[in-house]
Each structure stands twice: as C-alpha cells, then as structure tokens.
PDB file of C-alpha atoms in Angstrom:
ATOM      1  CA  MET J   1     142.717 -42.769  33.549  1.00 47.00           C
ATOM      2  CA  MET J   2     142.280 -43.038  37.281  1.00 57.00           C
ATOM      3  CA  GLU J   3     144.570 -45.537  38.974  1.00 83.00           C
ATOM      4  CA  TRP J   4     141.971 -47.499  40.923  1.00 87.00           C
ATOM      5  CA  HIS J   5     143.946 -50.705  40.405  1.00 87.00           C
ATOM      6  CA  ARG J   6     147.147 -49.222  41.815  1.00 87.00           C
ATOM      7  CA  LEU J   7     145.335 -47.956  44.929  1.00 90.00           C
ATOM      8  CA  PHE J   8     143.582 -51.300  45.359  1.00 92.00           C
ATOM      9  CA  GLY J   9     146.911 -53.118  45.079  1.00 91.00           C
ATOM     10  CA  LEU J  10     148.619 -50.726  47.509  1.00 91.00           C
ATOM     11  CA  ALA J  11     145.901 -51.312  50.094  1.00 93.00           C
ATOM     12  CA  LEU J  12     146.416 -55.069  49.791  1.00 94.00           C
ATOM     13  CA  THR J  13     150.185 -54.547  50.030  1.00 93.00           C
ATOM     14  CA  ASP J  14     149.577 -52.768  53.321  1.00 93.00           C
ATOM     15  CA  TYR J  15     147.142 -55.447  54.507  1.00 94.00           C
ATOM     16  CA  PHE J  16     149.689 -58.247  54.055  1.00 93.00           C
ATOM     17  CA  THR J  17     152.571 -56.290  55.633  1.00 92.00           C
ATOM     18  CA  ASP J  18     154.534 -58.464  58.112  1.00 91.00           C
ATOM     19  CA  SER J  19     152.480 -61.520  57.146  1.00 92.00           C
ATOM     20  CA  SER J  20     153.496 -64.772  55.500  1.00 91.00           C
ATOM     21  CA  TYR J  21     152.551 -63.340  52.094  1.00 93.00           C
ATOM     22  CA  ARG J  22     153.998 -60.622  49.851  1.00 91.00           C
ATOM     23  CA  VAL J  23     152.096 -58.684  47.199  1.00 93.00           C
ATOM     24  CA  GLU J  24     153.209 -57.880  43.653  1.00 91.00           C
ATOM     25  CA  LEU J  25     151.383 -55.329  41.493  1.00 89.00           C
ATOM     26  CA  GLU J  26     150.799 -55.233  37.737  1.00 81.00           C
ATOM     27  CA  LYS J  27     152.665 -58.442  37.008  1.00 80.00           C
ATOM     28  CA  ASP J  28     153.929 -58.413  33.418  1.00 76.00           C
ATOM     29  CA  LEU J  29     152.922 -61.728  31.831  1.00 70.00           C
ATOM     30  CA  SER J  30     154.084 -61.456  28.225  1.00 63.00           C
ATOM     31  CA  LEU J  31     156.384 -59.800  25.722  1.00 57.00           C
ATOM     32  CA  LYS J  32     153.379 -57.736  24.689  1.00 61.00           C
ATOM     33  CA  GLN J  33     152.634 -56.110  28.017  1.00 68.00           C
ATOM     34  CA  GLN J  34     149.654 -57.611  29.823  1.00 74.00           C
ATOM     35  CA  LEU J  35     149.375 -56.657  33.450  1.00 82.00           C
ATOM     36  CA  LEU J  36     147.862 -58.875  36.123  1.00 88.00           C
ATOM     37  CA  ASP J  37     146.384 -56.574  38.777  1.00 92.00           C
ATOM     38  CA  VAL J  38     147.604 -58.274  41.966  1.00 94.00           C
ATOM     39  CA  VAL J  39     149.563 -61.389  42.921  1.00 95.00           C
ATOM     40  CA  ILE J  40     149.671 -62.435  46.597  1.00 95.00           C
ATOM     41  CA  ILE J  41     152.560 -64.846  47.125  1.00 94.00           C
ATOM     42  CA  GLU J  42     153.262 -66.941  50.204  1.00 92.00           C
ATOM     43  CA  GLN J  43     156.681 -66.249  51.693  1.00 87.00           C
ATOM     44  CA  GLU J  44     159.065 -68.769  53.219  1.00 76.00           C
ATOM     45  CA  ALA J  45     159.564 -66.633  56.323  1.00 72.00           C
ATOM     46  CA  ASN J  46     156.448 -66.967  58.461  1.00 71.00           C
ATOM     47  CA  GLY J  47     154.998 -63.634  59.545  1.00 75.00           C
ATOM     48  CA  GLN J  48     151.959 -62.762  61.593  1.00 78.00           C
ATOM     49  CA  MET J  49     148.911 -63.383  59.453  1.00 79.00           C
ATOM     50  CA  PRO J  50     146.034 -60.883  59.827  1.00 80.00           C
ATOM     51  CA  GLU J  51     142.432 -62.052  59.951  1.00 88.00           C
ATOM     52  CA  VAL J  52     141.634 -62.361  56.267  1.00 94.00           C
ATOM     53  CA  PRO J  53     138.623 -60.575  54.755  1.00 96.00           C
ATOM     54  CA  ASP J  54     135.743 -62.644  53.393  1.00 97.00           C
ATOM     55  CA  GLY J  55     136.677 -64.589  50.280  1.00 97.00           C
ATOM     56  CA  LEU J  56     140.393 -65.017  51.016  1.00 96.00           C
ATOM     57  CA  GLU J  57     140.062 -67.862  53.510  1.00 95.00           C
ATOM     58  CA  ASN J  58     141.570 -70.352  51.057  1.00 95.00           C
ATOM     59  CA  LEU J  59     144.831 -68.534  50.252  1.00 95.00           C
ATOM     60  CA  THR J  60     147.488 -70.825  48.802  1.00 95.00           C
ATOM     61  CA  ARG J  61     151.091 -70.398  47.552  1.00 94.00           C
ATOM     62  CA  HIS J  62     150.216 -68.152  44.569  1.00 96.00           C
ATOM     63  CA  ASN J  63     147.022 -66.083  44.555  1.00 96.00           C
ATOM     64  CA  LEU J  64     146.131 -64.208  41.372  1.00 97.00           C
ATOM     65  CA  MET J  65     143.660 -61.354  41.516  1.00 96.00           C
ATOM     66  CA  THR J  66     141.829 -59.269  38.946  1.00 96.00           C
ATOM     67  CA  TYR J  67     140.010 -56.160  40.158  1.00 96.00           C
ATOM     68  CA  LYS J  68     137.087 -54.331  38.561  1.00 95.00           C
ATOM     69  CA  SER J  69     136.357 -50.870  39.944  1.00 91.00           C
ATOM     70  CA  LEU J  70     133.130 -48.880  40.096  1.00 88.00           C
ATOM     71  CA  ARG J  71     132.653 -48.400  36.323  1.00 88.00           C
ATOM     72  CA  GLN J  72     134.238 -51.653  35.113  1.00 91.00           C
ATOM     73  CA  PRO J  73     132.085 -54.726  34.462  1.00 91.00           C
ATOM     74  CA  LEU J  74     133.097 -58.179  35.608  1.00 94.00           C
ATOM     75  CA  ASP J  75     131.699 -60.191  32.698  1.00 92.00           C
ATOM     76  CA  GLY J  76     132.502 -63.372  30.798  1.00 91.00           C
ATOM     77  CA  TRP J  77     135.179 -61.717  28.672  1.00 92.00           C
ATOM     78  CA  ALA J  78     136.909 -60.327  31.793  1.00 93.00           C
ATOM     79  CA  LEU J  79     137.031 -63.858  33.231  1.00 93.00           C
ATOM     80  CA  ASP J  80     138.347 -65.254  29.939  1.00 91.00           C
ATOM     81  CA  GLU J  81     141.170 -62.699  30.015  1.00 92.00           C
ATOM     82  CA  PHE J  82     141.877 -63.490  33.681  1.00 94.00           C
ATOM     83  CA  VAL J  83     142.112 -67.230  33.002  1.00 92.00           C
ATOM     84  CA  GLY J  84     144.532 -66.410  30.158  1.00 91.00           C
ATOM     85  CA  HIS J  85     146.700 -64.501  32.639  1.00 92.00           C
ATOM     86  CA  TYR J  86     146.595 -67.535  34.930  1.00 94.00           C
ATOM     87  CA  VAL J  87     147.838 -69.799  32.140  1.00 92.00           C
ATOM     88  CA  ASN J  88     150.730 -67.431  31.345  1.00 90.00           C
ATOM     89  CA  TYR J  89     151.621 -67.033  35.005  1.00 93.00           C
ATOM     90  CA  ARG J  90     151.692 -70.772  35.624  1.00 93.00           C
ATOM     91  CA  LYS J  91     154.034 -71.253  32.676  1.00 92.00           C
ATOM     92  CA  GLN J  92     156.364 -68.481  33.827  1.00 90.00           C
ATOM     93  CA  ILE J  93     156.823 -69.662  37.408  1.00 92.00           C
ATOM     94  CA  SER J  94     157.083 -73.376  36.605  1.00 93.00           C
ATOM     95  CA  VAL J  95     160.390 -75.199  36.186  1.00 90.00           C
ATOM     96  CA  SER J  96     159.400 -76.146  32.645  1.00 92.00           C
ATOM     97  CA  LEU J  97     156.330 -76.756  30.492  1.00 90.00           C
ATOM     98  CA  GLU J  98     156.770 -80.456  31.220  1.00 90.00           C
ATOM     99  CA  LYS J  99     156.828 -79.816  34.961  1.00 93.00           C
ATOM    100  CA  LEU J 100     154.171 -77.194  35.631  1.00 94.00           C
ATOM    101  CA  LEU J 101     153.391 -75.916  39.111  1.00 93.00           C
ATOM    102  CA  PRO J 102     150.535 -77.952  40.656  1.00 93.00           C
ATOM    103  CA  VAL J 103     147.106 -76.493  39.973  1.00 93.00           C
ATOM    104  CA  GLU J 104     146.303 -76.462  43.706  1.00 94.00           C
ATOM    105  CA  ASP J 105     149.235 -74.073  44.308  1.00 95.00           C
ATOM    106  CA  ILE J 106     147.428 -71.278  42.445  1.00 96.00           C
ATOM    107  CA  ASN J 107     144.105 -69.670  43.359  1.00 97.00           C
ATOM    108  CA  LEU J 108     142.109 -67.184  41.289  1.00 97.00           C
ATOM    109  CA  TYR J 109     140.111 -64.253  42.691  1.00 98.00           C
ATOM    110  CA  ALA J 110     137.948 -61.855  40.692  1.00 97.00           C
ATOM    111  CA  VAL J 111     137.187 -58.851  42.901  1.00 97.00           C
ATOM    112  CA  SER J 112     134.421 -56.513  41.777  1.00 96.00           C
ATOM    113  CA  THR J 113     133.105 -53.321  43.356  1.00 95.00           C
ATOM    114  CA  ARG J 114     129.602 -53.830  42.012  1.00 92.00           C
ATOM    115  CA  GLU J 115     127.423 -56.859  41.448  1.00 93.00           C
ATOM    116  CA  PRO J 116     128.327 -58.673  38.191  1.00 93.00           C
ATOM    117  CA  GLU J 117     124.738 -58.779  36.915  1.00 91.00           C
ATOM    118  CA  LYS J 118     125.641 -59.567  33.302  1.00 89.00           C
ATOM    119  CA  LEU J 119     127.940 -62.398  34.363  1.00 91.00           C
ATOM    120  CA  ALA J 120     125.188 -63.853  36.564  1.00 91.00           C
ATOM    121  CA  ARG J 121     122.940 -63.999  33.491  1.00 89.00           C
ATOM    122  CA  GLU J 122     125.633 -65.678  31.387  1.00 86.00           C
ATOM    123  CA  ILE J 123     126.812 -68.393  33.789  1.00 88.00           C
ATOM    124  CA  SER J 124     125.797 -69.991  37.067  1.00 88.00           C
ATOM    125  CA  LEU J 125     127.384 -68.459  40.166  1.00 93.00           C
ATOM    126  CA  LEU J 126     127.617 -70.617  43.276  1.00 94.00           C
ATOM    127  CA  GLN J 127     127.183 -68.455  46.385  1.00 96.00           C
ATOM    128  CA  LEU J 128     129.566 -69.484  49.172  1.00 97.00           C
ATOM    129  CA  LYS J 129     128.576 -66.716  51.590  1.00 96.00           C
ATOM    130  CA  GLU J 130     127.272 -63.163  51.480  1.00 97.00           C
ATOM    131  CA  GLY J 131     129.171 -61.327  48.744  1.00 97.00           C
ATOM    132  CA  VAL J 132     131.368 -64.339  47.867  1.00 98.00           C
ATOM    133  CA  TYR J 133     130.701 -66.611  44.877  1.00 97.00           C
ATOM    134  CA  GLU J 134     132.489 -69.271  42.869  1.00 96.00           C
ATOM    135  CA  VAL J 135     132.416 -70.114  39.194  1.00 93.00           C
ATOM    136  CA  ALA J 136     134.005 -73.057  37.400  1.00 87.00           C
ATOM    137  CA  THR J 137     136.268 -72.718  34.358  1.00 80.00           C
ATOM    138  CA  PHE J 138     137.755 -75.657  32.452  1.00 76.00           C
ATOM    139  CA  SER J 139     140.532 -76.385  34.952  1.00 79.00           C
ATOM    140  CA  LYS J 140     140.138 -73.896  37.825  1.00 87.00           C
ATOM    141  CA  GLN J 141     137.551 -72.437  40.145  1.00 92.00           C
ATOM    142  CA  VAL J 142     137.426 -68.644  40.200  1.00 96.00           C
ATOM    143  CA  ARG J 143     136.296 -67.074  43.448  1.00 97.00           C
ATOM    144  CA  ILE J 144     134.284 -63.876  42.947  1.00 97.00           C
ATOM    145  CA  ILE J 145     134.210 -61.286  45.727  1.00 98.00           C
ATOM    146  CA  VAL J 146     131.615 -58.507  45.403  1.00 97.00           C
ATOM    147  CA  LEU J 147     132.795 -55.630  47.593  1.00 97.00           C
ATOM    148  CA  SER J 148     129.420 -53.878  47.734  1.00 96.00           C
ATOM    149  CA  GLN J 149     127.830 -57.033  49.183  1.00 97.00           C
ATOM    150  CA  VAL J 150     130.239 -58.341  51.833  1.00 97.00           C
ATOM    151  CA  PRO J 151     129.051 -57.948  55.474  1.00 97.00           C
ATOM    152  CA  LYS J 152     129.985 -54.760  57.301  1.00 96.00           C
ATOM    153  CA  LEU J 153     132.496 -56.333  59.697  1.00 96.00           C
ATOM    154  CA  PRO J 154     135.931 -55.069  60.841  1.00 95.00           C
ATOM    155  CA  ARG J 155     137.724 -57.896  59.014  1.00 96.00           C
ATOM    156  CA  ASN J 156     136.159 -56.638  55.765  1.00 97.00           C
ATOM    157  CA  ALA J 157     137.203 -53.016  56.299  1.00 95.00           C
ATOM    158  CA  ILE J 158     139.706 -53.128  53.418  1.00 95.00           C
ATOM    159  CA  TRP J 159     136.954 -54.371  51.076  1.00 97.00           C
ATOM    160  CA  HIS J 160     134.563 -51.618  52.152  1.00 96.00           C
ATOM    161  CA  LEU J 161     137.086 -48.921  51.237  1.00 93.00           C
ATOM    162  CA  TYR J 162     136.461 -49.948  47.612  1.00 94.00           C
ATOM    163  CA  SER J 163     132.748 -50.801  47.906  1.00 94.00           C
ATOM    164  CA  GLY J 164     131.467 -47.624  46.215  1.00 91.00           C
ATOM    165  CA  ILE J 165     128.809 -47.225  48.930  1.00 91.00           C
ATOM    166  CA  THR J 166     129.195 -44.042  50.976  1.00 88.00           C
ATOM    167  CA  GLU J 167     128.436 -45.444  54.426  1.00 90.00           C
ATOM    168  CA  ASN J 168     130.440 -48.601  53.788  1.00 93.00           C
ATOM    169  CA  VAL J 169     133.469 -46.600  52.664  1.00 90.00           C
ATOM    170  CA  ARG J 170     133.150 -44.574  55.842  1.00 88.00           C
ATOM    171  CA  PHE J 171     132.991 -47.803  57.854  1.00 92.00           C
ATOM    172  CA  GLY J 172     136.083 -49.087  56.083  1.00 92.00           C
ATOM    173  CA  ALA J 173     138.019 -45.882  56.769  1.00 88.00           C
ATOM    174  CA  SER J 174     137.044 -45.990  60.443  1.00 88.00           C
ATOM    175  CA  ASN J 175     137.948 -49.641  60.957  1.00 92.00           C
ATOM    176  CA  TYR J 176     140.920 -50.392  58.733  1.00 91.00           C
ATOM    177  CA  GLN J 177     144.193 -50.262  60.676  1.00 88.00           C
ATOM    178  CA  TRP J 178     147.046 -49.273  58.357  1.00 87.00           C
ATOM    179  CA  ARG J 179     150.169 -51.380  58.833  1.00 85.00           C
ATOM    180  CA  GLN J 180     152.498 -48.915  57.092  1.00 83.00           C
ATOM    181  CA  LYS J 181     152.259 -45.229  57.982  1.00 76.00           C
ATOM    182  CA  ASP J 182     153.090 -43.989  54.491  1.00 74.00           C
ATOM    183  CA  HIS J 183     150.157 -45.997  53.071  1.00 73.00           C
ATOM    184  CA  SER J 184     147.504 -44.126  55.070  1.00 67.00           C
ATOM    185  CA  GLY J 185     147.572 -41.384  52.420  1.00 75.00           C
ATOM    186  CA  ILE J 186     145.910 -43.875  50.045  1.00 82.00           C
ATOM    187  CA  ILE J 187     142.571 -42.943  51.546  1.00 80.00           C
ATOM    188  CA  ASN J 188     143.020 -39.324  50.515  1.00 80.00           C
ATOM    189  CA  GLU J 189     143.573 -40.357  46.889  1.00 84.00           C
ATOM    190  CA  LEU J 190     140.673 -42.786  47.120  1.00 86.00           C
ATOM    191  CA  TYR J 191     138.272 -40.038  48.190  1.00 82.00           C
ATOM    192  CA  LYS J 192     139.405 -37.862  45.286  1.00 83.00           C
ATOM    193  CA  TYR J 193     138.535 -40.674  42.872  1.00 84.00           C
ATOM    194  CA  TYR J 194     135.128 -41.130  44.463  1.00 85.00           C
ATOM    195  CA  GLN J 195     134.457 -37.404  44.034  1.00 80.00           C
ATOM    196  CA  VAL J 196     135.280 -37.690  40.329  1.00 79.00           C
ATOM    197  CA  GLU J 197     132.821 -40.596  40.130  1.00 82.00           C
ATOM    198  CA  ASN J 198     130.173 -38.419  41.860  1.00 78.00           C
ATOM    199  CA  VAL J 199     130.003 -40.729  44.880  1.00 79.00           C
ATOM    200  CA  ALA J 200     129.162 -38.588  47.923  1.00 71.00           C
ATOM    201  CA  MET J 201     131.802 -38.826  50.627  1.00 67.00           C
ATOM    202  CA  PRO J 202     130.651 -37.021  53.802  1.00 54.00           C
ATOM    203  CA  TYR J 203     133.586 -38.594  55.639  1.00 54.00           C
ATOM    204  CA  THR J 204     136.493 -36.482  54.399  1.00 55.00           C
ATOM    205  CA  TRP J 205     140.270 -36.735  54.754  1.00 52.00           C
ATOM    206  CA  ASP J 206     140.072 -34.074  57.504  1.00 59.00           C
ATOM    207  CA  ASP J 207     137.545 -36.258  59.380  1.00 60.00           C
ATOM    208  CA  TYR J 208     139.856 -39.249  59.010  1.00 55.00           C
ATOM    209  CA  TYR J 209     142.885 -37.259  60.203  1.00 55.00           C
ATOM    210  CA  ARG J 210     141.008 -35.921  63.248  1.00 60.00           C
ATOM    211  CA  GLN J 211     139.799 -39.426  64.132  1.00 57.00           C
ATOM    212  CA  ILE J 212     143.272 -40.984  63.841  1.00 53.00           C
ATOM    213  CA  THR J 213     144.829 -38.104  65.786  1.00 55.00           C
ATOM    214  CA  LYS J 214     142.273 -38.444  68.576  1.00 56.00           C
ATOM    215  CA  GLU J 215     142.743 -42.218  68.783  1.00 53.00           C
ATOM    216  CA  HIS J 216     146.531 -41.936  69.056  1.00 51.00           C
ATOM    217  CA  LEU J 217     146.915 -38.637  70.924  1.00 55.00           C
ATOM    218  CA  ASP J 218     147.729 -40.375  74.199  1.00 57.00           C
ATOM    219  CA  LEU J 219     150.705 -42.075  72.540  1.00 50.00           C
ATOM    220  CA  LEU J 220     152.428 -38.763  71.767  1.00 52.00           C
ATOM    221  CA  PRO J 221     154.825 -37.130  74.250  1.00 58.00           C
ATOM    222  CA  THR J 222     153.544 -33.922  75.856  1.00 60.00           C
ATOM    223  CA  GLU J 223     155.836 -31.659  73.813  1.00 60.00           C
ATOM    224  CA  GLU J 224     154.470 -33.167  70.579  1.00 57.00           C
ATOM    225  CA  ARG J 225     150.858 -32.624  71.665  1.00 55.00           C
ATOM    226  CA  LEU J 226     151.534 -28.948  72.440  1.00 57.00           C
ATOM    227  CA  LYS J 227     153.631 -28.287  69.355  1.00 60.00           C
ATOM    228  CA  GLY J 228     152.381 -25.288  67.353  1.00 58.00           C
ATOM    229  CA  LEU J 229     149.994 -24.040  70.068  1.00 60.00           C
ATOM    230  CA  ARG J 230     150.230 -20.507  71.457  1.00 64.00           C
ATOM    231  CA  ALA J 231     150.799 -20.098  75.203  1.00 61.00           C
ATOM    232  CA  GLU J 232     147.157 -19.158  75.854  1.00 62.00           C
ATOM    233  CA  GLU J 233     145.953 -22.181  73.845  1.00 58.00           C
ATOM    234  CA  ARG J 234     148.164 -24.510  75.878  1.00 59.00           C
ATOM    235  CA  LEU J 235     146.704 -23.199  79.167  1.00 60.00           C
ATOM    236  CA  LYS J 236     143.079 -23.032  78.005  1.00 63.00           C
ATOM    237  CA  GLY J 237     140.815 -25.305  80.046  1.00 60.00           C
ATOM    238  CA  LEU J 238     143.370 -25.977  82.790  1.00 65.00           C
ATOM    239  CA  ARG J 239     142.557 -25.365  86.458  1.00 69.00           C
ATOM    240  CA  VAL J 240     144.533 -22.676  88.301  1.00 69.00           C
ATOM    241  CA  GLU J 241     146.624 -25.206  90.201  1.00 70.00           C
ATOM    242  CA  GLU J 242     147.462 -26.996  86.917  1.00 67.00           C
ATOM    243  CA  ARG J 243     148.598 -23.739  85.300  1.00 67.00           C
ATOM    244  CA  LEU J 244     150.852 -22.945  88.236  1.00 70.00           C
ATOM    245  CA  LYS J 245     152.245 -26.460  88.530  1.00 71.00           C
ATOM    246  CA  GLY J 246     156.061 -26.468  88.412  1.00 72.00           C
ATOM    247  CA  LEU J 247     156.489 -22.804  89.395  1.00 75.00           C
ATOM    248  CA  ARG J 248     158.339 -21.935  92.611  1.00 80.00           C
ATOM    249  CA  PRO J 249     156.394 -19.898  95.236  1.00 78.00           C
ATOM    250  CA  GLU J 250     158.756 -16.925  94.800  1.00 81.00           C
ATOM    251  CA  GLU J 251     158.071 -16.905  91.023  1.00 77.00           C
ATOM    252  CA  ILE J 252     154.326 -16.828  91.646  1.00 74.00           C
ATOM    253  CA  GLU J 253     154.700 -14.106  94.261  1.00 79.00           C
ATOM    254  CA  ALA J 254     156.895 -12.017  91.946  1.00 81.00           C
ATOM    255  CA  TYR J 255     154.317 -12.243  89.180  1.00 76.00           C
ATOM    256  CA  LEU J 256     151.448 -11.290  91.543  1.00 76.00           C
ATOM    257  CA  LYS J 257     153.468  -8.316  92.792  1.00 80.00           C
ATOM    258  CA  LYS J 258     153.947  -7.124  89.222  1.00 80.00           C
ATOM    259  CA  LEU J 259     150.191  -7.374  88.578  1.00 74.00           C
ATOM    260  CA  ARG J 260     149.400  -5.348  91.731  1.00 77.00           C
ATOM    261  CA  GLN J 261     151.827  -2.610  90.666  1.00 78.00           C
ATOM    262  CA  ARG J 262     150.163  -2.353  87.274  1.00 74.00           C
ATOM    263  CA  LYS J 263     146.732  -1.916  88.888  1.00 68.00           C
ATOM    264  CA  ARG J 264     147.978   0.794  91.287  1.00 70.00           C
ATOM    265  CA  LYS J 265     149.744   2.821  88.605  1.00 62.00           C
ATOM    266  CA  PRO J 266     147.709   6.053  88.158  1.00 61.00           C
ATOM    267  CA  THR J 267     146.538   7.011  84.707  1.00 57.00           C
ATOM    268  CA  THR J 268     147.713  10.414  83.393  1.00 57.00           C
ATOM    269  CA  LYS J 269     145.123  12.954  82.357  1.00 55.00           C
ATOM    270  CA  LYS J 270     145.564  15.031  79.246  1.00 50.00           C
TER     271      LYS J 270
END
C-alpha cells in the first residue's frame, strides 16, 4: 500500500517547521491500533508562523486532520470514523473524563484530494470559500478542504502537491519553499506514486532539481559551482580576458612561447 498519508504528513511537518505549531503523524488513539493521520499542535514557544493555506485560517491549540488521497472517498462513514478519533483524542489529552479539554481547543479538518461527491449527496456542505467547506456533526464543525479545488496561489502550494491535477502539482512543486532540506526528497516519492496512479507528470524530479539549482546557484561559492567540471567546461563561454584573469604576464608569455615552438617544429617524412 502506497504511503500517501505519510508523505502528506511529512509535507505538513515541513510546512510548520519553526512555527508555533508542531506536527504529529499517525497518532495512536486506542489499545486496538487506530491511527489519526495528522495532529497539528500549538507550541508554547512562539515561532514564525507561515502564511497558512486556505482552510487552516482558524487553527487552534489542537488540530486533528484526516486525509483522503486520490483513490480514497471522503464519505459519511469516513467522517463518522474521524469524529470517533476526535472523541478518543479529547479523552486522552484531558486531565480527566470529568474535566475534558474545551471543545473550542480542538478543530477538525477533513482533507480530500478529490471532490467528495457522495458526501455532498448525503449531507449539506456549507461552502466557506473556493475548495473549503464546513459540515456540522453533533458537537463539532468539520472543515473540509478539497485540494483539487483550492485556488492556484503560492500560499496553497502545499495543497497543490497533493491535488492530483498535473498542472496544479507542477505549480505546487514550483512554488512550495521547503523549510527542511532533507524533506525536499518527498517530491520525488510523490511523483513515483502519481506514476503508479497513471497521473501524467511532465514536471519530473530532474526538472525540479534543475529549477532549484538554478534558483540557488548564486548562493554557492565558486569552487562548489565548478565542482566536477573538466577544465575546458569551466572555461567554456568565458571571454579571453576572463580566462587569463589571475595569470602573471610571464606565465602567459611562457605559454605563448611554447605554442609558437610547437607550430614551428617540422614534421618528419617517412
């Protein structure tokens, strides 16, 4: 089984790096293992908060998230299960069952790659903005974020990586700025999964690497830029004066003298 949920959680972990929130993945909620996809928890130490993507404007102390990938439906049963996770989570983090954490300290987000058409037929979805909806349960509102519908804006780049739409994924890859260097490899795994799902990805890992390299080339020291290049490759495209820069006049003259001697040397006839 492909680990879409792990990749989705890792991307969110990267997104909230150095912010006032931390991210926990696959939260175990019972003795019989039941994993909650993502929990975004506010931290006491205030960090720099990034501009949140659409749908996460109302983050609170504890933010529970279920994620449905390209082939998984977000339907009524999925929401029932999610609300059950919420109940278990609230019990676990509260001081006691008599003193439960306030309801307003927990928010619920159901994130879906594709439009939840079946769910829309079963219950009424209140649209808050493009790609963002809300549905009421008995005691909580669940915010639904449809990744294939959110506007193509830089702040939504992380959503577009998981949108399942070729051009939107490309937009996400071009605009998402990874906070942790070791997380940038997520995109390589993501593209592999899309290929398995037969989603065309004209924007490959090599394209991404070339783009990132080009954008940050000026930040590298000269020796790093030239590393691995042959002497002729290093000099290619340089003007004569640039090639000779740093050489003493006597070194240039000595080299020219050697070239003249080679040209004058007679060839022997057999």
